Structure formats: structure tokens, C-alpha cells
Tab-separated table of C-alpha atoms and ligand atoms in Angstrom:
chain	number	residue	atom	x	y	z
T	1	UNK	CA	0.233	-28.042	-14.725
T	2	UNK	CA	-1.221	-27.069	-18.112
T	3	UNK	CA	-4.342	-26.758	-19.106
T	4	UNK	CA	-7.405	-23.849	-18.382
T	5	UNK	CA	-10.674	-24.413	-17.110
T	6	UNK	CA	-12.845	-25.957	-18.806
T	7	UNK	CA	-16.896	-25.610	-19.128
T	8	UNK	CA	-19.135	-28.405	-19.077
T	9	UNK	CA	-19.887	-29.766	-22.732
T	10	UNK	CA	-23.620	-28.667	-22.692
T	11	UNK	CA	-22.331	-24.794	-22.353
T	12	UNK	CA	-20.574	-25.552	-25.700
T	13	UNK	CA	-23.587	-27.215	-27.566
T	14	UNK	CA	-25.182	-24.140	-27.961
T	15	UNK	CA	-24.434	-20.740	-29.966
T	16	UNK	CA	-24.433	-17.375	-27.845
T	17	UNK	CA	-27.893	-15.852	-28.162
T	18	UNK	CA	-27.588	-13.075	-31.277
T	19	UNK	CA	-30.335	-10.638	-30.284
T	20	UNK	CA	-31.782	-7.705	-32.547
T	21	UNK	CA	-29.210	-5.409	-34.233
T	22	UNK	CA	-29.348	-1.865	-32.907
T	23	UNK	CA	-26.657	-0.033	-35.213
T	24	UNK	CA	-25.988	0.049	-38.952
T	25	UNK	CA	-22.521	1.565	-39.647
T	26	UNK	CA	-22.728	5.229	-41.331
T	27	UNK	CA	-26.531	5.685	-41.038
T	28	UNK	CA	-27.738	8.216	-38.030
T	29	UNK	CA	-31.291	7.867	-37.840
T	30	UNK	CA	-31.721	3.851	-37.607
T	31	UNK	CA	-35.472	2.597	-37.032
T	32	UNK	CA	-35.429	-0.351	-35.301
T	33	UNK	CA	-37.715	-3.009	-35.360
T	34	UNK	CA	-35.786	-6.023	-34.756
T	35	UNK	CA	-36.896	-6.783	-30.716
T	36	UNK	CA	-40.383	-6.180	-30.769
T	37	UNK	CA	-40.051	-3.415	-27.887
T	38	UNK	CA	-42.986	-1.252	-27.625
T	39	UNK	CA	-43.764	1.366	-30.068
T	40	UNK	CA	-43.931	4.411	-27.825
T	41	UNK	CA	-41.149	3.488	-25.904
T	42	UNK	CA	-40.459	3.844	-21.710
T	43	UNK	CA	-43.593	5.326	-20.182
T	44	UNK	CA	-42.722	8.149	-19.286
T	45	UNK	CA	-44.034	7.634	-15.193
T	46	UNK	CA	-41.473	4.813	-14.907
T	47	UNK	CA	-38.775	6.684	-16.321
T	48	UNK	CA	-39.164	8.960	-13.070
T	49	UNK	CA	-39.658	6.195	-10.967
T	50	UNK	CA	-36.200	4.975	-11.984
T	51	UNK	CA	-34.661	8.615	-11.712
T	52	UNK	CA	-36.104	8.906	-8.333
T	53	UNK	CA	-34.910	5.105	-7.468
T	54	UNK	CA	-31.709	6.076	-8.010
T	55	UNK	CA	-31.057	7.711	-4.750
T	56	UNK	CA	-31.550	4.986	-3.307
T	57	UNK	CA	-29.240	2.692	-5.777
T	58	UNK	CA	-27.204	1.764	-2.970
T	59	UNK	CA	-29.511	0.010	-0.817
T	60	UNK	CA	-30.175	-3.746	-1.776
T	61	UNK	CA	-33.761	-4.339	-3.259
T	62	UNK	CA	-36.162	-6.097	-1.618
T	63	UNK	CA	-35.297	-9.839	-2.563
T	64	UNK	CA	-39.027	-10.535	-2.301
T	65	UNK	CA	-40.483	-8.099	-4.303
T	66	UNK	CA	-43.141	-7.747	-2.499
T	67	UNK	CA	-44.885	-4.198	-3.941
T	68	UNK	CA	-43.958	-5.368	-7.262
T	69	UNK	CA	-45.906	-8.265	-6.640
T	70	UNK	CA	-49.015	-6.686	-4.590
T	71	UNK	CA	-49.109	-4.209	-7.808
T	72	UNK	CA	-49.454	-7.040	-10.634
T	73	UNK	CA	-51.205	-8.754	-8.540
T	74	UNK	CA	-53.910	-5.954	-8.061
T	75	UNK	CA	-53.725	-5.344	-12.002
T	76	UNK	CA	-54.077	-8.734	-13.126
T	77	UNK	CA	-56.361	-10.054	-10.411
T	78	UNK	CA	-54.123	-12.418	-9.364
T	79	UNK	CA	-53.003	-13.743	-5.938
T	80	UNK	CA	-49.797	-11.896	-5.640
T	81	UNK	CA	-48.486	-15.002	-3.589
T	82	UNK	CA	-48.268	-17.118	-6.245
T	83	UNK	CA	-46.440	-14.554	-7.840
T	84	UNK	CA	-42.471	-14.568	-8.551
T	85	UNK	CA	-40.465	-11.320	-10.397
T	86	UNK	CA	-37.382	-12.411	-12.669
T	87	UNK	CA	-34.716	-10.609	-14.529
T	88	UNK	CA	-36.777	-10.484	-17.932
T	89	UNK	CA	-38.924	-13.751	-18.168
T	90	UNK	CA	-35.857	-15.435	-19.464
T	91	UNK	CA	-34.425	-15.525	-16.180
T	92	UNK	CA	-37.386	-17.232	-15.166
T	93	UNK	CA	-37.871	-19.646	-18.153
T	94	UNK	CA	-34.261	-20.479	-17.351
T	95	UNK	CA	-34.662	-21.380	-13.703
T	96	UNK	CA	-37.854	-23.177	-14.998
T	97	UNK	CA	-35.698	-25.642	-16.943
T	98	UNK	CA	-32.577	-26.133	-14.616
T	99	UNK	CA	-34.768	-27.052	-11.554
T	100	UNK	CA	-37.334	-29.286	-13.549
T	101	UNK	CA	-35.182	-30.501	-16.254
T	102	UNK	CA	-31.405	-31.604	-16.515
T	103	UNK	CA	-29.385	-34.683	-18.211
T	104	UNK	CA	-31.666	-37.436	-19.157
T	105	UNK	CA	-34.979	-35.675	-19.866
T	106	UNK	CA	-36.711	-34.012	-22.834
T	107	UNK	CA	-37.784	-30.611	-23.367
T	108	UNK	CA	-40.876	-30.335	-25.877
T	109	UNK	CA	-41.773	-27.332	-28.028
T	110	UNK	CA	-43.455	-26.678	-31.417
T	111	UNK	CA	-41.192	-26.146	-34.829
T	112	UNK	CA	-40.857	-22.696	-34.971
T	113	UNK	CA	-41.129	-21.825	-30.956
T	114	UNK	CA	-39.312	-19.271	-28.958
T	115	UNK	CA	-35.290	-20.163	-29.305
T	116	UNK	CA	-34.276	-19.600	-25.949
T	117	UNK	CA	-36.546	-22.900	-24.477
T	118	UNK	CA	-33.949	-24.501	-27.176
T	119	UNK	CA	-30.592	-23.023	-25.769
T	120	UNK	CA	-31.646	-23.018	-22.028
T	121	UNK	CA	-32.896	-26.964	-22.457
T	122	UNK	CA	-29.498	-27.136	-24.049
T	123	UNK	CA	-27.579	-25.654	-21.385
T	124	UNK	CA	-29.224	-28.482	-18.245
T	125	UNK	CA	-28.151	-31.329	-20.751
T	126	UNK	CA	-31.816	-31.827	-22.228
T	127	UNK	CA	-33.146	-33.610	-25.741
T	128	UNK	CA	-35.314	-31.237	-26.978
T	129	UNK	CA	-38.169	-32.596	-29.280
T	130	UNK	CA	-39.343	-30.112	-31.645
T	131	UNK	CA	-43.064	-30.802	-33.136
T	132	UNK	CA	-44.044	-29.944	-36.591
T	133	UNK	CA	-46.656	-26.846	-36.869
T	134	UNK	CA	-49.819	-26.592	-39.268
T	135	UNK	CA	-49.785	-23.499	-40.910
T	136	UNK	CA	-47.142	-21.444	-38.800
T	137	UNK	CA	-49.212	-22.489	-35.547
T	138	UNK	CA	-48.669	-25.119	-32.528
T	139	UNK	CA	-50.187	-28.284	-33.185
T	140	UNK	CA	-51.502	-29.914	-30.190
T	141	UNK	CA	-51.699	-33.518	-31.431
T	142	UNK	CA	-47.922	-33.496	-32.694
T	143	UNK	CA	-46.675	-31.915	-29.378
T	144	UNK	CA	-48.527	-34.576	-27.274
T	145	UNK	CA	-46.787	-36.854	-29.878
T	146	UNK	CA	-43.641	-36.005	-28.984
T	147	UNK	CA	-43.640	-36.473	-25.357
T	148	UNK	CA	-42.197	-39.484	-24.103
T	149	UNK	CA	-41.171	-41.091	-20.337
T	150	UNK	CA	-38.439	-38.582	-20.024
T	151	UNK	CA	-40.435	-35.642	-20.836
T	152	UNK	CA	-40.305	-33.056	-18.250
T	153	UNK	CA	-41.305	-29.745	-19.318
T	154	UNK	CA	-43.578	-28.630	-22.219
T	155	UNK	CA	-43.465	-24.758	-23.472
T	156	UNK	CA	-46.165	-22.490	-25.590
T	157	UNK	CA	-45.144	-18.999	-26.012
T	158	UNK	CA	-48.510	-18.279	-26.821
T	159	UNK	CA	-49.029	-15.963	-29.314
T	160	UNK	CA	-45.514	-17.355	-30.266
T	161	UNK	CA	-42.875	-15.327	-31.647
T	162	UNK	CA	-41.351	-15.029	-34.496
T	163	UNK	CA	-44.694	-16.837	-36.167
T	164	UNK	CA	-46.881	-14.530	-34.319
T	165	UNK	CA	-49.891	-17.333	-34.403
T	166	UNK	CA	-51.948	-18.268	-31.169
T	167	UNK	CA	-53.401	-21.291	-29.665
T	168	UNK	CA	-56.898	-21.281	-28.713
T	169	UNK	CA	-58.098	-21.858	-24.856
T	170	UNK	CA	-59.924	-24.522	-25.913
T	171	UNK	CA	-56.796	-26.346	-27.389
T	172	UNK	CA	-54.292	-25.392	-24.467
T	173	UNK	CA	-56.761	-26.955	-22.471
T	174	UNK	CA	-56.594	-30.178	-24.837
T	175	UNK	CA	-53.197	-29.756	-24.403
T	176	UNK	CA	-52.674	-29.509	-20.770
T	177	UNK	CA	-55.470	-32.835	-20.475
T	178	UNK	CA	-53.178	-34.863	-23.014
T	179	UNK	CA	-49.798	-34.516	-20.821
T	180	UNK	CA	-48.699	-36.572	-18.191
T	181	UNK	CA	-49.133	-35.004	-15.018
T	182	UNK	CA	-46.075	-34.525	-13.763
T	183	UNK	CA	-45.115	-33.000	-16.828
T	184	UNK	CA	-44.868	-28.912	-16.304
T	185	UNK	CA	-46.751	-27.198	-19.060
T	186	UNK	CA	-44.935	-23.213	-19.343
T	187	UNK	CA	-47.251	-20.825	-21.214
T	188	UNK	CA	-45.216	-18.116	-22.573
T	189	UNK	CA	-47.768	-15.297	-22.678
T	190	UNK	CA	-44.996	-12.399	-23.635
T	191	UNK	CA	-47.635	-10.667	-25.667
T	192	UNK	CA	-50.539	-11.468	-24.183
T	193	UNK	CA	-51.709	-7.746	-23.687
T	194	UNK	CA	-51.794	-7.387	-27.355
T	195	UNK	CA	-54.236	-9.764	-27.870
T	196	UNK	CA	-57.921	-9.269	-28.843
T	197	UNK	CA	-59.451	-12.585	-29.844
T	198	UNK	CA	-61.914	-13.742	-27.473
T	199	UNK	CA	-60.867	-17.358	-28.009
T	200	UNK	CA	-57.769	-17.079	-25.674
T	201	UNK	CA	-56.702	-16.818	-22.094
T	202	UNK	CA	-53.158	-16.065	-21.872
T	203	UNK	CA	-52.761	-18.921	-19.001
T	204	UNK	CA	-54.410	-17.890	-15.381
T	205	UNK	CA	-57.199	-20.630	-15.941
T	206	UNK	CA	-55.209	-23.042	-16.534
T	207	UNK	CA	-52.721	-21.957	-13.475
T	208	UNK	CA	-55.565	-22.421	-11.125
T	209	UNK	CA	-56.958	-25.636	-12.369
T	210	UNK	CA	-53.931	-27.578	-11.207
T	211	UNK	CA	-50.416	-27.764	-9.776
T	212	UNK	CA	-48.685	-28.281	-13.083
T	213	UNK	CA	-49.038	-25.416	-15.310
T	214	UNK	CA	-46.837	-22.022	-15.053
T	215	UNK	CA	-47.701	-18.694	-16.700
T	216	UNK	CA	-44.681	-16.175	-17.810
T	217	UNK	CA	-45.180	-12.605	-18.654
T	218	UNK	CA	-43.061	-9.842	-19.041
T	219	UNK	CA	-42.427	-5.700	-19.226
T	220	UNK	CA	-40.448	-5.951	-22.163
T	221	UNK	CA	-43.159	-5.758	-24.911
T	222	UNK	CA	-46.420	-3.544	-24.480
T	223	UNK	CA	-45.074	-1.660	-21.050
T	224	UNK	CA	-41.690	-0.440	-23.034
T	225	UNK	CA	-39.504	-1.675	-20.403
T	226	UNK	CA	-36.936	-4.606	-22.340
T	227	UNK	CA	-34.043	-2.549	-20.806
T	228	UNK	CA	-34.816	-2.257	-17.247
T	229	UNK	CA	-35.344	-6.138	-17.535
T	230	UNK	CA	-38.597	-7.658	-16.123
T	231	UNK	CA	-40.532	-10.411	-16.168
T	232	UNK	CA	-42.620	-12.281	-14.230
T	233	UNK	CA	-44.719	-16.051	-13.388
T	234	UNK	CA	-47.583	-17.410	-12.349
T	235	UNK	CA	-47.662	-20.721	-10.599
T	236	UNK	CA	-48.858	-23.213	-8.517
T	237	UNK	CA	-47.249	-22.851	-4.972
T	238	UNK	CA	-45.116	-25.833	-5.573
T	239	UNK	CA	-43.270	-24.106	-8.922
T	240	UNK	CA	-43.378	-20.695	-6.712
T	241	UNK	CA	-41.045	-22.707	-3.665
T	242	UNK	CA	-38.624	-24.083	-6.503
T	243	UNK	CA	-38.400	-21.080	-8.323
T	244	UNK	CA	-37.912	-18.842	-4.893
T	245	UNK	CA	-34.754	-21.204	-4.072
T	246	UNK	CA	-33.353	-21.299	-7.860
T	247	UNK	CA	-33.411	-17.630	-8.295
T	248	UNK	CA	-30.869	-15.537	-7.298
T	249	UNK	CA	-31.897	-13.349	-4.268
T	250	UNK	CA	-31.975	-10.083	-5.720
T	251	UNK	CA	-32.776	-10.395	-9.097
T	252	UNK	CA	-35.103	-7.647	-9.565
T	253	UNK	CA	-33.474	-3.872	-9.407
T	254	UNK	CA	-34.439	-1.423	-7.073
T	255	UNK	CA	-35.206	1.213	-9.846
T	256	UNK	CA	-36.698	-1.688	-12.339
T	257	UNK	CA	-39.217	-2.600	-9.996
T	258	UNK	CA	-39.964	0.927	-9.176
T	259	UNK	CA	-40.471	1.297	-12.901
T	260	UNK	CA	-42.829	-1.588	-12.656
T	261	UNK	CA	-44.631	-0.610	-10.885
T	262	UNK	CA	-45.124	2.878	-12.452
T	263	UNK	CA	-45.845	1.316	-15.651
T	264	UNK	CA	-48.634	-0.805	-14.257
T	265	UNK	CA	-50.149	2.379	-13.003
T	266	UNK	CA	-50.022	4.593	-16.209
T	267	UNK	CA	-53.601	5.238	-17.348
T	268	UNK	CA	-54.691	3.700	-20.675
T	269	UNK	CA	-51.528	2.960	-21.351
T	270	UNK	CA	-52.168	-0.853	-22.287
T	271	UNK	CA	-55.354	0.196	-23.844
T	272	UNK	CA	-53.895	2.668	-26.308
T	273	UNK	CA	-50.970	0.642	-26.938
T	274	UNK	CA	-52.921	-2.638	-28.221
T	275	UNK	CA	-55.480	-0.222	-30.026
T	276	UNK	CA	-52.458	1.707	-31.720
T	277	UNK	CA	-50.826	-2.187	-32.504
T	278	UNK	CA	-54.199	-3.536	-34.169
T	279	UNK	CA	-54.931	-0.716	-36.058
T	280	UNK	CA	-50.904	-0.231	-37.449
T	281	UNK	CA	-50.713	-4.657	-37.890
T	282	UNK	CA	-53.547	-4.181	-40.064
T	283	UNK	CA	-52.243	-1.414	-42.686
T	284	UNK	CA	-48.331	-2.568	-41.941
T	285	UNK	CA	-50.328	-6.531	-43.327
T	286	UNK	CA	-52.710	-4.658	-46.042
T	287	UNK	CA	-50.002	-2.736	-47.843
T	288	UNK	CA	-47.354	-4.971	-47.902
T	289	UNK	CA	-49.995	-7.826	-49.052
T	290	UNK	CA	-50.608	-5.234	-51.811
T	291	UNK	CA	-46.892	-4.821	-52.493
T	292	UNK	CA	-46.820	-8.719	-53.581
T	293	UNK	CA	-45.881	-9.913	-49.992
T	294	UNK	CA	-46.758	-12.312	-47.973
T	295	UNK	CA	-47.627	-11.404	-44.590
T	296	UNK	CA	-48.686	-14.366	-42.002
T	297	UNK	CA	-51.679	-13.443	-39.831
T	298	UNK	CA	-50.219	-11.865	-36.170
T	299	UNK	CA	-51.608	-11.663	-32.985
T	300	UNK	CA	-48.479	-10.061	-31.376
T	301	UNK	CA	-46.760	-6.422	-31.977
T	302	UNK	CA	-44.644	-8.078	-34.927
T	303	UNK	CA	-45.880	-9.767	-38.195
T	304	UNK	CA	-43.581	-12.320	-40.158
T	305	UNK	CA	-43.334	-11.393	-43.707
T	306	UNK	CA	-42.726	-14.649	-46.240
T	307	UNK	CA	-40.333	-14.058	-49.491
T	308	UNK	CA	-40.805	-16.476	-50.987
T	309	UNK	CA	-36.272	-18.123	-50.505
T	310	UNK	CA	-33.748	-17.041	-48.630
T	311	UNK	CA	-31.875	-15.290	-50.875
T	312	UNK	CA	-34.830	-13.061	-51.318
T	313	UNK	CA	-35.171	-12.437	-47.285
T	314	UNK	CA	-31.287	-11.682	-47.763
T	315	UNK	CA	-31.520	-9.009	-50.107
T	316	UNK	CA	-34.599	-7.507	-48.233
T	317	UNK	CA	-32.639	-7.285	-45.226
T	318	UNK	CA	-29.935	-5.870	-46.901
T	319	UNK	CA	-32.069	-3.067	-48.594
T	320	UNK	CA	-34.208	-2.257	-45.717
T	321	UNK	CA	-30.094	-1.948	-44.211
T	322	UNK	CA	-29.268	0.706	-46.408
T	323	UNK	CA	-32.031	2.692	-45.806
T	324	UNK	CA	-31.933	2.722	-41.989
T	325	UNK	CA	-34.202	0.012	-40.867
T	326	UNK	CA	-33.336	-3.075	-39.010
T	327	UNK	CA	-35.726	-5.981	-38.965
T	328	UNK	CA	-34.751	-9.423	-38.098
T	329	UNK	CA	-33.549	-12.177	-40.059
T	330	UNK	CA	-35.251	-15.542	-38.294
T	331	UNK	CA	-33.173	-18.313	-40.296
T	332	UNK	CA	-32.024	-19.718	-36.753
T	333	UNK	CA	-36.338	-20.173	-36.448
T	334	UNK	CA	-35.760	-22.585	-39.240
T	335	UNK	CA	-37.810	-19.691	-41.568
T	336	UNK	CA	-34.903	-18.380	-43.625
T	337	UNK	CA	-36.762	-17.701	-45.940
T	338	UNK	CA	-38.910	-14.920	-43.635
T	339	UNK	CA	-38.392	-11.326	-42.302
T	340	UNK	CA	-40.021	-10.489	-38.557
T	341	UNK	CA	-40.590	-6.679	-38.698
T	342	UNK	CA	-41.895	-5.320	-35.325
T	343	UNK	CA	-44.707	-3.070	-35.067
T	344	UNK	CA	-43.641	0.778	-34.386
T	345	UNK	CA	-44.956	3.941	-35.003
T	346	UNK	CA	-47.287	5.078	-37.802
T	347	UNK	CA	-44.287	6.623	-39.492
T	348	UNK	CA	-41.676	3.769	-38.565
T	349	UNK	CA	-44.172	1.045	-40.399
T	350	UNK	CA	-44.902	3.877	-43.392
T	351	UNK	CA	-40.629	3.841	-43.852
T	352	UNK	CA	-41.013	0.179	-44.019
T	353	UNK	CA	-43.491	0.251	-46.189
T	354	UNK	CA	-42.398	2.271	-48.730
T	355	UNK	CA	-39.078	1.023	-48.840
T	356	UNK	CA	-40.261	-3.160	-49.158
T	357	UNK	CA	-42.675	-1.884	-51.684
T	358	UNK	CA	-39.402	-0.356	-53.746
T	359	UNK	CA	-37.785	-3.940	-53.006
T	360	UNK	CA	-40.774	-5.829	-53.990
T	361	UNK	CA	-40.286	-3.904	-57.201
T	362	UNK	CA	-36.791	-4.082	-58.250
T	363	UNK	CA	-37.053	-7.427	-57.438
T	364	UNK	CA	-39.445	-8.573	-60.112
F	1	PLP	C1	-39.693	-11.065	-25.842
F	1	PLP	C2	-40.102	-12.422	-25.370
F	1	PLP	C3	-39.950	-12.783	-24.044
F	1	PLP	C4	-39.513	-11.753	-23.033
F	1	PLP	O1	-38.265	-11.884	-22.597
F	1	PLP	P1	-37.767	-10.950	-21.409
F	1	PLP	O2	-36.661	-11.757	-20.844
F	1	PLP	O3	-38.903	-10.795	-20.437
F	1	PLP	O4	-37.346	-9.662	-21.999
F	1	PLP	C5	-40.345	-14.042	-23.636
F	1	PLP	N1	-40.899	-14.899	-24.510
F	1	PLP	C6	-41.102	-14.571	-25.792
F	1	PLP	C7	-41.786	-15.526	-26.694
F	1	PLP	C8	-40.692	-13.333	-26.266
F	1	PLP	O5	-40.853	-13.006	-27.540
């Protein structure tokens, strides 16, 4: 016999994921800010949670996650039943589109949307319909234009990322009226907590109303966790059966939902987090604007800075680079022509500041 195994062709029609650089080659001190992960890094309460787990690292979680649940539950006034943890919200978006989509249906999602709805639709054999945005934001009509009879799933990260716009209520609602109703609607709400217009609900309202819409959140952002890998949905009981029979059965850690858990618990944490985000968005947006950039208007812990051509995102990649800092290049967003630069620490966004002003500079 000759021959090796071979994959199924979907596996092969998409590119491995290339996440944010965290190395530059001959620089010590790199600031990163190329995976939007929380400015003041692991709270410090679930970084003993996780030390103190670790006794117990031998013992299988509980598959349920059951005081992970209770504890967002109680946080987020939620019904903790209609709850389900994941491995990072990917793992969940992923289980999401193998059980509800598959060969033969359609995936829809606007222009510039969150790539892995693109590779995981991929991956179950899916079309995926991409509809054009007005001015770096969803549109509602053109999504609902794009659905067809083999439309099964419909995602929003919402604010979305890398464009760091947001959808009003009012128009996920219009949305969510305008779909078919077997269709599943997935709000991806991974930076909901940073959010302070009072125009938006990350998802919960729309949860309740029916048996067709699914919420996905995640530690990864504003609770500093992206390592420990945690994420989590909420859905009708329908999606919460499906999802408890795709997933695998322990796919939360013993010392990541201990850390979890912690985090949820830390006071003010999400309140000084958001206030410290607004407050460093806004001068990271003013001084760059006055540096000749343009900055897009963010609702998230990131804001996508416009050059103008791609060669000219190229080169300020490459000088930010030599100095240290790593921001991410979002050509594979279909915005090559645009940096994403997360949101750190008052000194972190003064580096970056200083050093695209330089660029902005030469450059002219
Ligand atoms: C970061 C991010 C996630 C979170 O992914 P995890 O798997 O939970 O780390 C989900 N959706 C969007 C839009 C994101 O930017």
C-alpha cells in the first residue's frame, strides 16, 4: 500500500489561524498590543486561584461546570442553566457551526467580521456570504440580503473586532425580526464589558425573547485571562442540549475555572478596567488624529488606525517593529491598508504614540 492519510478537503480550504506576534528577534522589552488582552494583565485573585488549583491538577474537572456557571450566572443575572463554559469562546463558536451548519448551507457575516466564523464555516463545508459594511459597521439590510434557503447561522461580534464599530439594540433587534426563524443568530459580545453607549445590549434580550438567538462572551479581554482559555454562551435550552453533546466533556480546566471564578469576584475590577480603556481610547484616538492619522471610532479595548495603502500600514508595522511594539497587521480582514493597536497601559499607548507620530513624520 502507498499512500498517507488524508484530511477531508474542507480542512485544506482554509489557512492555519496566524494569531498576534509575541516576539521580535533582538529586542528585550517588546510591548505587545497585537491580541487585545487586557491592559493590567491576570488579576491577581485568579492567579492564586490557579496556584491553589493546582494541587488538585490531577483530579478531572467538573464536566458541568457547575460553580463556574452559578458564579456568571450570579454576576450577569442570568439563569446559570442556560449557561454553557467553552475552551475560549472559539471553542464554542466552533461547536456552534459544526452542529448547526455543515455541507450545503451558508454561513452569513458582515465584510470585515471576526475571521474565525470564516475558517470554522470553512472547516463543516459551509458557503460563507460576506455582506458589505457602511462605514466600518454591520449593515443590517445587506446581511438580511444575503441570506438565502440554505442559510443556517448568522454571526455579529458585536462591537466587532478588528473594526471596533457596534450595532445598536434597536438594529440587532431589526436584525433578529428580518431572519428566518430557524436561522440561529450568534452575537459575539467579546467586548461587551467595555462598552458604555446606552444604545446597546450585548445580547441577553434578545436570548430571552426566543429560541433562536445565542450570546458568546469570554475571559480573554477585560478579565485578563486569554491564556487560561475561557469563554462562555448564552442560549435558549435547545442550543444549550446541542452544545452540551458537541462539546467535549471536560473542556474547561480545573485551575481555569477556578480562575474564573476569582476574576468574577475581584472588586471594581471591570469598573476600573473600562474606565482606564475609555479614558486611554480617547488620548491613544486624539493624538494620533493629531499626528495626521486616521483613527476609526472604537467601542472595544483596540482602535483601527487607517494609512491611508498598504504599503504605508507595512512600513508602520515595520517601524513600530524596530522599536519594540507589536500591533497587528489586519490585511487577512480585507483592511490592508489598516493597523489594529490594542489598548494597554498609559505608558504602552504613550510608546505608541510617540513612535507613529515619528512615522507619521518621516513619512511625509
Ligand atoms: C478575542 C475575541 C473572541 C474571544 O476568543 P476566546 O476564544 O474566548 O479567547 C471572540 N470573538 C471576538 C470577536 C474576539 O475578538
Amino acid at each position: 500500500m502507498s499512500g498517507q492519510p488524508r484530511a477531508r478537503d474542507a480542512v485544506f480550504s482554509v489557512p492555519p489561524y496566524v494569531g498576534g506576534d509575541s516576539n521580535l528577534t533582538g529586542i528585550n522589552r517588546v510591548i505587545k498590543l497585537s491580541s487585545n488582552e487586557g491592559a493590567f494583565g491576570t488579576p491577581p485573585e485568579a492567579v492564586a486561584a490557579m496556584r491553589a488549583a493546582a494541587d488538585l491538577a490531577f483530579r478531572y474537572p467538573d464536566g458541568g461546570s457547575s460553580a463556574l456557571r452559578r458564579a456568571i450566572g450570579a454576576t450577569f443575572d442570568l439563569d446559570s442553566t442556560k449557561i454553557v463554559c467553552g475552551n475560549g469562546s472559539d471553542d464554542l463558536i466552533g461547536l456552534l457551526i459544526q452542529s448547526y451548519g455543515g455541507p450545503g448551507t451558508e454561513l452569513v457575516m458582515s465584510a470585515h467580521g471576526f475571521l474565525i466564523y470564516e475558517i470554522a464555516a470553512k472547516l463543516a463545508g459551509m458557503v460563507v456570504r460576506k455582506a458589505a459594511e457602511i462605514n466600518l459597521t454591520a449593515d443590517v439590510d445587506a446581511m438580511l440580503a444575503q441570506v438565502t434557503p440554505a442559510t443556517r447561522l448568522v454571526f455579529l461580534a458585536n462591537p466587532n473586532n478588528p473594526t471596533g464599530s457596534l450595532v445598536p439594540t434597536a438594529e440587532v433587534f431589526r436584525l433578529r425580526a428580518g431572519l428566518p426563524q430557524d436561522v440561529l443568530l450568534v452575537l459575539d459580545a467579546a467586548y461587551a464589558e467595555y462598552v458604555e453607549r446606552s444604545d446597546y445590549d450585548p445580547g441577553m434580550a434578545l436570548v430571552d425573547a426566543g429560541d433562536n438567538t445565542v450570546m458568546t462572551r469570554t475571559f480573554s479581554k477585560i478579565f485578563g485571562l486569554g491564556g487560561a482559555r475561557l469563554g462562555w454562551a448564552y442560549a435558549p435550552e435547545s442550543v444549550i442540549d446541542v452544545l452540551n453533546r458537541t462539546r467535549m466533556p471536560f473542556n474547561v480546566s480545573g485551575p481555569t475555572a477556578a480562575a474564573g471564578i476569582a476574576a468574577l469576584a475581584v472588586p471594581g475590577w471591570v469598573e476600573r478596567c473600562r474606565i482606564h480603556n475609555s479614558r486611554a481610547r480617547a488620548t491613544l484616538t486624539a493624538r494620533l488624529q493629531d499626528a495626521g492619522l486616521i483613527v476609526h471610532p472604537s467601542e472595544t479595548n483596540f482602535v483601527l488606525v487607517d494609512f491611508g495603502a498598504a504599503a504605508r500600514a507595512v512600513a508602520a508595522d515595520e517601524y513600530l517593529r524596530a522599536r519594540g511594539i507589536i500591533v497587528r497587521n489586519v490585511a487577512a480582514y480585507g483592511l490592508p491598508h489598516c493597523l489594529r493597536v490594542t489598548i494597554g497601559t498609559d505608558d504602552e499607548c504613550g510608546t505608541v504614540v510617540e513612535a507613529l507620530t515619528e512615522f507619521a513624520h518621516i513619512d511625509d
